[in-house]
CSV table of C-alpha atoms and ligand atoms in Angstrom, one decimal:
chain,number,residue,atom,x,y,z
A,1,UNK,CA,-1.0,-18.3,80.0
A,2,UNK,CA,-1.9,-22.0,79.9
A,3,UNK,CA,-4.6,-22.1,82.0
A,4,UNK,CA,-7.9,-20.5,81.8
A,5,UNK,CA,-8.9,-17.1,83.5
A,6,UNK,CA,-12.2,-17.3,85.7
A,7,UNK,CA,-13.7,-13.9,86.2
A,8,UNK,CA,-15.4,-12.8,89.0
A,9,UNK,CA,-17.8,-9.4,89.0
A,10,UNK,CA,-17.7,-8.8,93.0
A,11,UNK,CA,-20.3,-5.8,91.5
A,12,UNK,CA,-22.9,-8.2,90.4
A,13,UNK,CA,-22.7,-10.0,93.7
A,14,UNK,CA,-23.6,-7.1,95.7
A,15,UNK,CA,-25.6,-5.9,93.6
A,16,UNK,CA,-27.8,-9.4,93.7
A,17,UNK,CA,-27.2,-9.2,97.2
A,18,UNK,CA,-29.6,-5.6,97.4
A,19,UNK,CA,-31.7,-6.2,95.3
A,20,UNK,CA,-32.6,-9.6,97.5
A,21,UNK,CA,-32.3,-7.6,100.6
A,22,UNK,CA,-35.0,-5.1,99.1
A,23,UNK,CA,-37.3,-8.5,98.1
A,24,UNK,CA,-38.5,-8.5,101.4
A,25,UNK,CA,-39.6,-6.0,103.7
A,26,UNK,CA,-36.9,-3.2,105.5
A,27,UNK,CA,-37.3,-4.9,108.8
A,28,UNK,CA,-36.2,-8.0,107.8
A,29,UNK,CA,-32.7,-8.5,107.7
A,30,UNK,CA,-30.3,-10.3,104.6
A,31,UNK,CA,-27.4,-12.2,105.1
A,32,UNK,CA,-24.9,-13.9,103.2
A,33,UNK,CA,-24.5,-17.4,102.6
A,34,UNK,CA,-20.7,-18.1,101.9
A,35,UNK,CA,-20.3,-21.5,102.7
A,36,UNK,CA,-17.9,-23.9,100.2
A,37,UNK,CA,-15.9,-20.8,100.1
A,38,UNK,CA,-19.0,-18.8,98.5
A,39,UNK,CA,-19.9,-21.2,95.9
A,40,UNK,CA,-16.6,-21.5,94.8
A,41,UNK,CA,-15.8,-18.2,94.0
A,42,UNK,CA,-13.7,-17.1,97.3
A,43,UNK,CA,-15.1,-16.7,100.5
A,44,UNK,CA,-13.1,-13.9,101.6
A,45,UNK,CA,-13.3,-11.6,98.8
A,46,UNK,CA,-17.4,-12.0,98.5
A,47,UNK,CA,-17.4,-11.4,102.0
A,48,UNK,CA,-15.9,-8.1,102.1
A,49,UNK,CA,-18.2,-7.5,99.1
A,50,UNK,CA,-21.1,-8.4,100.7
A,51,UNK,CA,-20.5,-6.4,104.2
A,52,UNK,CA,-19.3,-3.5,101.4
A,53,UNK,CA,-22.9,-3.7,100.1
A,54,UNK,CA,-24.2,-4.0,103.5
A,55,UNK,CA,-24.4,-7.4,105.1
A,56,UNK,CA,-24.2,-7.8,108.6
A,57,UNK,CA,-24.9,-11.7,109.1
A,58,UNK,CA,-22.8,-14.4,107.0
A,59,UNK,CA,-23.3,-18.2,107.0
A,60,UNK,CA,-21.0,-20.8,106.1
A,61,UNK,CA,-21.4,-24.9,106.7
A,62,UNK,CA,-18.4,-25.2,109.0
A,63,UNK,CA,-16.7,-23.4,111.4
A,64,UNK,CA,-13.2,-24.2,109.8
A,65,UNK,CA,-14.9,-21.5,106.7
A,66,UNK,CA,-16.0,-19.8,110.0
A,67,UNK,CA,-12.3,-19.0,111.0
A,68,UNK,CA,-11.5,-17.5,107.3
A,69,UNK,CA,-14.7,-15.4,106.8
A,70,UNK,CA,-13.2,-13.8,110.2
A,71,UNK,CA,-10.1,-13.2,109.1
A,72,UNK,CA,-11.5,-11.7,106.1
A,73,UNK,CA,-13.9,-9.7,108.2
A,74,UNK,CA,-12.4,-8.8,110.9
A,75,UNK,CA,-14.4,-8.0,114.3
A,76,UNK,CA,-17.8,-6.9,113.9
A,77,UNK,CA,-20.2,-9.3,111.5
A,78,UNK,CA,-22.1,-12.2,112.7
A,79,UNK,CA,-20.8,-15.6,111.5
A,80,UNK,CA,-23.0,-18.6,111.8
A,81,UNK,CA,-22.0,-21.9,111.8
A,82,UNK,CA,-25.1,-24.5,110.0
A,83,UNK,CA,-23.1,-27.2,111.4
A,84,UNK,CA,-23.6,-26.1,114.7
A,85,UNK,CA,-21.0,-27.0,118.0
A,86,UNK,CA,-19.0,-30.0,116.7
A,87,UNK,CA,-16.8,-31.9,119.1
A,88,UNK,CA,-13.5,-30.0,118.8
A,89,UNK,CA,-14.6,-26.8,118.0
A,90,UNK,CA,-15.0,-24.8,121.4
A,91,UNK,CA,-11.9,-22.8,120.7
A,92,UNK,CA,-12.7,-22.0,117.9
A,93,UNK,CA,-16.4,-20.7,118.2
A,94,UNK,CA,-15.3,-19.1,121.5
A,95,UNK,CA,-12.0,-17.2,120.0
A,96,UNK,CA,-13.3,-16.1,117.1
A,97,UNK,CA,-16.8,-15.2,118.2
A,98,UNK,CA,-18.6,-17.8,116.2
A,99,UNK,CA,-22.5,-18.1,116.1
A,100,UNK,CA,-23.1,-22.5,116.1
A,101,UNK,CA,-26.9,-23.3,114.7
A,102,UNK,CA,-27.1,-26.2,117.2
A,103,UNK,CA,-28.9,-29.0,115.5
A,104,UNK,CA,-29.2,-31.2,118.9
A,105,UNK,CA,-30.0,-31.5,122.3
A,106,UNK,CA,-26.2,-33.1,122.4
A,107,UNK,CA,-25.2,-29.7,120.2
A,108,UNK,CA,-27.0,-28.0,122.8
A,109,UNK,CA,-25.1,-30.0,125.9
A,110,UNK,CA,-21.7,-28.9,124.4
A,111,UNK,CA,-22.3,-25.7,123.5
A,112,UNK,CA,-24.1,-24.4,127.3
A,113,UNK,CA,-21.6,-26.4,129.1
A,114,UNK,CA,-18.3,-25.5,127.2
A,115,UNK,CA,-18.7,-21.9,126.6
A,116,UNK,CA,-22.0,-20.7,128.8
A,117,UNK,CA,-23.0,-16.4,127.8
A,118,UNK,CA,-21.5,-17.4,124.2
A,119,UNK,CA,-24.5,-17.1,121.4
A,120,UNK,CA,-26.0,-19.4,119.7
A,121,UNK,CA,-28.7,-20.5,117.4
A,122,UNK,CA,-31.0,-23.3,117.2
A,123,UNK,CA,-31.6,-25.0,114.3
A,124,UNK,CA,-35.1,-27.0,113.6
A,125,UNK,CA,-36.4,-29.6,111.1
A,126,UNK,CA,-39.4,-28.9,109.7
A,127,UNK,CA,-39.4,-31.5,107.5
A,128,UNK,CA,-36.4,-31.9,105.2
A,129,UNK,CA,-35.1,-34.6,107.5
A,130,UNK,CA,-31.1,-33.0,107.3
A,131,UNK,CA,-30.4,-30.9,110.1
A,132,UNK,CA,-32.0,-30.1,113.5
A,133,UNK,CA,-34.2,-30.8,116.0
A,134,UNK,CA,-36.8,-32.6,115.5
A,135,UNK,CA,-40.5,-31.3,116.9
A,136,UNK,CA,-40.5,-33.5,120.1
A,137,UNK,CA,-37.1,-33.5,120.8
A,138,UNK,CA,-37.3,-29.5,120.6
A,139,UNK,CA,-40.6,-30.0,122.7
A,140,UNK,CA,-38.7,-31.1,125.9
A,141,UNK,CA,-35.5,-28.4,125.3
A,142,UNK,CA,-37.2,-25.7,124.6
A,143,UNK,CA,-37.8,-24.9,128.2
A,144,UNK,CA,-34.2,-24.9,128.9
A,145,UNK,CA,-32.9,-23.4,125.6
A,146,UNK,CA,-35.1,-20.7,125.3
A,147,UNK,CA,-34.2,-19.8,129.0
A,148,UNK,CA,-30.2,-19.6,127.9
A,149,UNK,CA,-31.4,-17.1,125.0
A,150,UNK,CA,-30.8,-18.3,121.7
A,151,UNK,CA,-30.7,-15.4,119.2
A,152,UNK,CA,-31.9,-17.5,116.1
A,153,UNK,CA,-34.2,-20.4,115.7
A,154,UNK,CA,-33.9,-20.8,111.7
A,155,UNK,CA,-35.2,-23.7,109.5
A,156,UNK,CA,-34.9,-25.0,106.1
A,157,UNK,CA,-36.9,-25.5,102.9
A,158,UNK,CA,-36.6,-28.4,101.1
A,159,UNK,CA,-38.5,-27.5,97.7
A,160,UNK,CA,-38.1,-23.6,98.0
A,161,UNK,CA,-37.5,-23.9,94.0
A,162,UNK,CA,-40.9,-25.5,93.2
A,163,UNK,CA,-43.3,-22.4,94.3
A,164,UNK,CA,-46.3,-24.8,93.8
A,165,UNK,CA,-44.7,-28.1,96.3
A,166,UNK,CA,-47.2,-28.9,99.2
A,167,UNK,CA,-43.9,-29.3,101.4
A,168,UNK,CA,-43.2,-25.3,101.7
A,169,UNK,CA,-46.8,-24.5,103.6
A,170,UNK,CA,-46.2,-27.7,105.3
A,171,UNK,CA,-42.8,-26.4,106.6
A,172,UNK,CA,-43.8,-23.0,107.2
A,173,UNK,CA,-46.9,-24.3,109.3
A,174,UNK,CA,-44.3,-26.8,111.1
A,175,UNK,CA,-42.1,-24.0,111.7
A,176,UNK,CA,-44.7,-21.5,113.0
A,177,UNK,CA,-45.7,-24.1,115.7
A,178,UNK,CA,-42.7,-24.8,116.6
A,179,UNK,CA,-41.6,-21.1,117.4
A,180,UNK,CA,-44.9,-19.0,117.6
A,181,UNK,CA,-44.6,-17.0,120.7
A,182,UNK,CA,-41.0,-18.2,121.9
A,183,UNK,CA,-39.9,-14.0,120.9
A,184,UNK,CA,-36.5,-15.0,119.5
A,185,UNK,CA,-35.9,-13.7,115.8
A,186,UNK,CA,-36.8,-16.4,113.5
A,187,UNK,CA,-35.4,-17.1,110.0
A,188,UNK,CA,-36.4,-19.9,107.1
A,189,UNK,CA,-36.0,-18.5,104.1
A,190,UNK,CA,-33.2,-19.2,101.6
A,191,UNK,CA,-32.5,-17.8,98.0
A,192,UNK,CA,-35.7,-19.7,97.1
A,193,UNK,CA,-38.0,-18.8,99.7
A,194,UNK,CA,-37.1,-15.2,99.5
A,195,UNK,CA,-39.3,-15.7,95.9
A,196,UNK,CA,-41.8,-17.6,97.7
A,197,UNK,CA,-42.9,-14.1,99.6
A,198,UNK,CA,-43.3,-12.5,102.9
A,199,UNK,CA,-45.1,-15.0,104.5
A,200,UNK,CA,-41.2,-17.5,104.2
A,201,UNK,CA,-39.5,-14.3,105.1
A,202,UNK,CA,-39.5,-13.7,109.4
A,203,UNK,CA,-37.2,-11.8,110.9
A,204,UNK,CA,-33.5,-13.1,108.8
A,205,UNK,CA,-33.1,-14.4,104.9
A,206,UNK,CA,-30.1,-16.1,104.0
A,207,UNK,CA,-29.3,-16.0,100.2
A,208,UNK,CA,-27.0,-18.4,98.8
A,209,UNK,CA,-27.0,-19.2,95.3
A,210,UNK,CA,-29.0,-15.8,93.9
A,211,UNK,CA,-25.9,-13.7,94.9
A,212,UNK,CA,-23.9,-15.7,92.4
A,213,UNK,CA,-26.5,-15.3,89.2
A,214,UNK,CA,-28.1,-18.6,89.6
A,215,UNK,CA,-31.7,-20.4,89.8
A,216,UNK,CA,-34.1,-20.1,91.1
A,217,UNK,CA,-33.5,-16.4,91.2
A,218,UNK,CA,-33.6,-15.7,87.3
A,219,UNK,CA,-33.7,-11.8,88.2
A,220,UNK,CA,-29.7,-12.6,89.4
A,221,UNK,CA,-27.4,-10.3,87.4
A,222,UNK,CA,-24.4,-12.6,86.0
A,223,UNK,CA,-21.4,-13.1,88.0
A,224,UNK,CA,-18.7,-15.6,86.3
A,225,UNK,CA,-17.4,-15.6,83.4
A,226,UNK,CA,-14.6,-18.5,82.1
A,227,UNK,CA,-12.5,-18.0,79.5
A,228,UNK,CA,-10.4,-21.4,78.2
A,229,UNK,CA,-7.1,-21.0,76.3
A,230,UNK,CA,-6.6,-22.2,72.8
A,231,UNK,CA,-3.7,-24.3,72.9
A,232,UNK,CA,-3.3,-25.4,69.2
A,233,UNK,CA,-6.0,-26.5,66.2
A,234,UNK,CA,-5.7,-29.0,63.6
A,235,UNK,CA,-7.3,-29.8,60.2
A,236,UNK,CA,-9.6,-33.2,60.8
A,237,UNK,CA,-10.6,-34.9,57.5
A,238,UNK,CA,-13.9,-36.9,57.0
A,239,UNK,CA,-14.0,-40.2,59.0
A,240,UNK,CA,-11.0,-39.2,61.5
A,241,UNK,CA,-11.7,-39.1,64.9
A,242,UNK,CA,-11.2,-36.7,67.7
A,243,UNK,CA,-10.4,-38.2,71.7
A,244,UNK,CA,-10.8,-40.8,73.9
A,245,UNK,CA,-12.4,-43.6,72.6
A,246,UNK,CA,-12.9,-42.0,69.3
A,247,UNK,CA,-15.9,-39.8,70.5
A,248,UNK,CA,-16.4,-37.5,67.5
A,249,UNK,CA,-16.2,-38.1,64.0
A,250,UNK,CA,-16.0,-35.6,61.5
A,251,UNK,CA,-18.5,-36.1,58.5
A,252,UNK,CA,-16.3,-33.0,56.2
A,253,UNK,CA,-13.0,-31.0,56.9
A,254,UNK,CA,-13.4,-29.4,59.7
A,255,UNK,CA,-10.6,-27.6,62.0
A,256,UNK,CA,-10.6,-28.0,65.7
A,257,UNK,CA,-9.3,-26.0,68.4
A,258,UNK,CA,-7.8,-27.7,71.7
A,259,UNK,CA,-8.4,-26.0,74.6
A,260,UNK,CA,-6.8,-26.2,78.3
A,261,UNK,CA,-9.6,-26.6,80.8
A,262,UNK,CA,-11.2,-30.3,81.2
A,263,UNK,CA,-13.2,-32.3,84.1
A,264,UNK,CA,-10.0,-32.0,86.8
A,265,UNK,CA,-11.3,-27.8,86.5
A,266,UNK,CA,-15.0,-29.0,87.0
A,267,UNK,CA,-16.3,-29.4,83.1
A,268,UNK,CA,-17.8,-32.1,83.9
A,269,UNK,CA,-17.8,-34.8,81.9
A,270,UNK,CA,-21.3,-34.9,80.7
A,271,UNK,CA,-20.2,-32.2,79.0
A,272,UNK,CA,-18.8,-34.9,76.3
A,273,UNK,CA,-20.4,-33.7,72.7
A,274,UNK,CA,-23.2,-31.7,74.6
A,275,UNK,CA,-21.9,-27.9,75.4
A,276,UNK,CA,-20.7,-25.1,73.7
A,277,UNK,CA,-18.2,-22.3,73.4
A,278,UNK,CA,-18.4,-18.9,72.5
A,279,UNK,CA,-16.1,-16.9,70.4
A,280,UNK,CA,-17.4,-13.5,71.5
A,281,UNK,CA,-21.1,-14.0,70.1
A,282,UNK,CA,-20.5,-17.3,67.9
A,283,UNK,CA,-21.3,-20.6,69.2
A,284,UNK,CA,-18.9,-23.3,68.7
A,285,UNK,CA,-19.9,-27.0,69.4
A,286,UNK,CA,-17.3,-28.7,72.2
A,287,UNK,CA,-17.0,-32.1,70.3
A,288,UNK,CA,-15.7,-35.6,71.7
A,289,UNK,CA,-15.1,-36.2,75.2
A,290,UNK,CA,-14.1,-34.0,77.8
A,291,UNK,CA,-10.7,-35.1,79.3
A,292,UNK,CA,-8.6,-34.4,82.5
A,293,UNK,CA,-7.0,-31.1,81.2
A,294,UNK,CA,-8.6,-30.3,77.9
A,295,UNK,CA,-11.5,-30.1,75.4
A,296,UNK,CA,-11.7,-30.3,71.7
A,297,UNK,CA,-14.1,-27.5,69.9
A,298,UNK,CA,-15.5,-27.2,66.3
A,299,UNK,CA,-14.3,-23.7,65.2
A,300,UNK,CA,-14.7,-24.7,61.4
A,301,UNK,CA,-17.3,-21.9,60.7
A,302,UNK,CA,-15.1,-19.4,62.3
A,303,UNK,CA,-12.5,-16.7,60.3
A,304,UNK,CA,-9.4,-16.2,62.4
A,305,UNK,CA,-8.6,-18.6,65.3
A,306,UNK,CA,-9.3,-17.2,68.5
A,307,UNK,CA,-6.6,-17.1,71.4
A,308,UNK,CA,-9.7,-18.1,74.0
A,309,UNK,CA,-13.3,-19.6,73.9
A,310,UNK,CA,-15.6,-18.4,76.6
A,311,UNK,CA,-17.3,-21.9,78.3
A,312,UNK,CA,-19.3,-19.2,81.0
A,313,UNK,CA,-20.0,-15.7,80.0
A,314,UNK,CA,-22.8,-13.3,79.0
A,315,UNK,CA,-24.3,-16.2,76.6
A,316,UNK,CA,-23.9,-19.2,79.1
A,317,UNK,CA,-24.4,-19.4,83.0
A,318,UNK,CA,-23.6,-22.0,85.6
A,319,UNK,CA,-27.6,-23.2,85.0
A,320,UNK,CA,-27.5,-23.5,81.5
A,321,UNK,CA,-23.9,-25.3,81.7
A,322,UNK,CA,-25.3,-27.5,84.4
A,323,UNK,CA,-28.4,-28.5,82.2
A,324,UNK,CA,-26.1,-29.8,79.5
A,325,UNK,CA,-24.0,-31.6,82.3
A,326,UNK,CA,-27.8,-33.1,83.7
A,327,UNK,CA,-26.8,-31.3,87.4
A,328,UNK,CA,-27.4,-27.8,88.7
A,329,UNK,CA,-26.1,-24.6,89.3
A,330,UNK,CA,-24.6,-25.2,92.8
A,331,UNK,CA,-22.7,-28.0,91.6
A,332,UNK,CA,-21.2,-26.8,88.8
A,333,UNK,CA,-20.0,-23.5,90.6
A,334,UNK,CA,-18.6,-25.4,93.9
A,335,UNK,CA,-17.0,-27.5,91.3
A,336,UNK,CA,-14.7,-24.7,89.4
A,337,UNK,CA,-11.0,-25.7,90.0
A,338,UNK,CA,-8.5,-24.9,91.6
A,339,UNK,CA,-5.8,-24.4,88.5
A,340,UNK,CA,-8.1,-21.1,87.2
A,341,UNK,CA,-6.6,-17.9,87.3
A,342,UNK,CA,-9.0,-15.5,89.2
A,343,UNK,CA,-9.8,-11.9,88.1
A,344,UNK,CA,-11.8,-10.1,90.7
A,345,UNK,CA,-14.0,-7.4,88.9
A,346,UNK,CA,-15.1,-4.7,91.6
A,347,UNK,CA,-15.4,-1.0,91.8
A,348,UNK,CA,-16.9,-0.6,88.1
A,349,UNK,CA,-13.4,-2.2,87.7
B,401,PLP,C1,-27.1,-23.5,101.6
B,401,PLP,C2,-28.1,-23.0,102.5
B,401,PLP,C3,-28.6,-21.8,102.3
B,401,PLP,C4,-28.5,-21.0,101.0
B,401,PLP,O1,-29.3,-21.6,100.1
B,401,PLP,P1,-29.5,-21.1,98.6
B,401,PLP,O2,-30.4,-22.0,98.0
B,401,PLP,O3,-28.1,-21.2,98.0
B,401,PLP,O4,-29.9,-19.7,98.6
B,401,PLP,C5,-29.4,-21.2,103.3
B,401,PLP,N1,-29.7,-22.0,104.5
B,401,PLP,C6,-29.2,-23.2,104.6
B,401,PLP,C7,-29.5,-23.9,105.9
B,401,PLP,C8,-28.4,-23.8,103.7
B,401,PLP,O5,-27.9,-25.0,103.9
């Protein structure tokens, strides 16, 4: 096989997903965040994972990922839109029992007048400045929208992953005066604010990037693994060069492996001279640039030639791949490509 094999422990994810779900108290309730088609690594099979393990709530950014979490579902589990009720999207929200966060009073407009009884959420800034109603505008709707019985009103931290930023009591006090006695079930707590404890937690938590093993949740059991195939190797003398625009040059003989997987499969590019490969527990130095299709890897030090290099695995996450790259864990995940062939691992499988 020419292309690489990205593994996927289904286990780990719901496994992740309890032991998040036990983080905060039993009355609080843990949903799944599956937007970008879970992080990358299939919406539809984390899903049924995830309502496997429990979940009864999902999220996703758009109600387009809405309509395939359904179909992956079936009837039953509560999917939530963050985008809210988009021009063109009535059908869809209506036929397939979508739940739209609406972010404005014209979100609110559509939604009340286009498909009146249907639920709905109401998304509100606190303070990130991204999505929602701000405090006055929510001021003069909340008569109205708390009368047509929202069953959310959910926020959003903007520096969750820095336990110690001013910005998280300054949200959570934003958010308790915006909802303090309205009696709808609150939620404002993401992967990082479950960490931050009870006091981010209300009534709903929506993890995101802790089910898939990454920061800031560094209890996260690992999820992916990537495994590159060794396409051929070659004997480099000293002062010959290896890739585009010359990018590695070997100081002794040294014999490097080519190996199918480059930044079109979301190594990024930064990647150039700064990662490495493992060969089951050995380290091996990715040297030169990283191209379209392929990387180049120092296996001089090793005894046989190995039929695959690992780039994520039991030695290297998405976080510590992404701090190479200078970018983070969500990014590098969403960014996995398309030409991979996935191995679900589930059932102690
Ligand atoms: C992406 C997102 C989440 C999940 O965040 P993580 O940091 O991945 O846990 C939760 N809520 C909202 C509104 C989001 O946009």
């Amino acid at each position: 096989m020419a292309t690489g094999t990205l593994t996927i422990d289904l286990d780990a994810i719901a496994a992740n997903w309890r032991a998040l779900d036990k983080a905060s108290a039993s009355g609080v309730q843990t949903a799944g965040v599956v937007k970008a088609d879970a992080y990358g690594l299939g919406a539809g099979r984390v899903a049924r994972a995830l309502a496997r393990a429990g979940a009864r709530r999902f999220f996703v950014a758009a109600s387009e990922e809405g309509a395939a979490v359904r179909q992956a579902l079936g009837p039953g589990p509560q999917i939530c839109i963050l985008s809210g009720h988009m021009a063109g999207d009535t059908e869809m929200i209506g036929d397939l029992d979508l739940t739209p966060m609406l972010n404005s009073l014209e979100q609110v407009t559509r939604h009340l007048e286009s498909l009146p009884g249907h639920a709905f959420g109401v998304q509100l800034d606190t303070g990130m400045n991204r999505l929602g109603m701000e405090e006055a505008e929510w001021e003069a709707a909340a008569p109205f929208v708390l009368d047509a019985g929202p069953e959310l009103l959910m926020s959003h931290l903007a520096c969750a992953d820095e336990p110690d930023h001013p910005m998280n009591e300054a949200q959570l006090a934003a958010f308790h005066a915006m909802t303090d006695g309205t009696g709808v079930p609150r939620s404002l707590a993401a992967t990082g604010g479950i960490l931050l404890g009870p006091r981010y937690h209300f009534d709903l938590t929506r993890p995101g990037i802790g089910l898939y093993g990454g920061r800031p949740y560094e209890g996260a059991l690992r999820v992916v693994s990537l495994s590159l195939p060794v396409i051929q190797t070659r004997e480099v003398g000293p002062g010959e060069f290896v890739g585009y625009s010359c990018g590695w040059e070997a100081e002794a003989p040294s014999l490097v492996a080519t190996v199918q997987g480059g930044y079109a499969d979301g190594l990024l590019r930064g990647l150039s001279n700064n990662a490495v490969l493992w060969d089951g527990d050995t380290p091996c130095p990715l040297i030169g640039r990283v191209s379209m299709d392929l990387i180049t890897v120092d296996i001089s030090h090793l005894a046989e030639v190995p039929r695959h290099l690992d780039i994520l695995g039991p030695h290297q996450g998405p976080d510590d791949l992404a701090d190479a790259a200078g970018t983070i864990g969500y990014e590098m995940l969403t960014g996995l490509g398309a030409r991979y062939g996935r191995r679900y691992l589930e059932g102690g499988a």
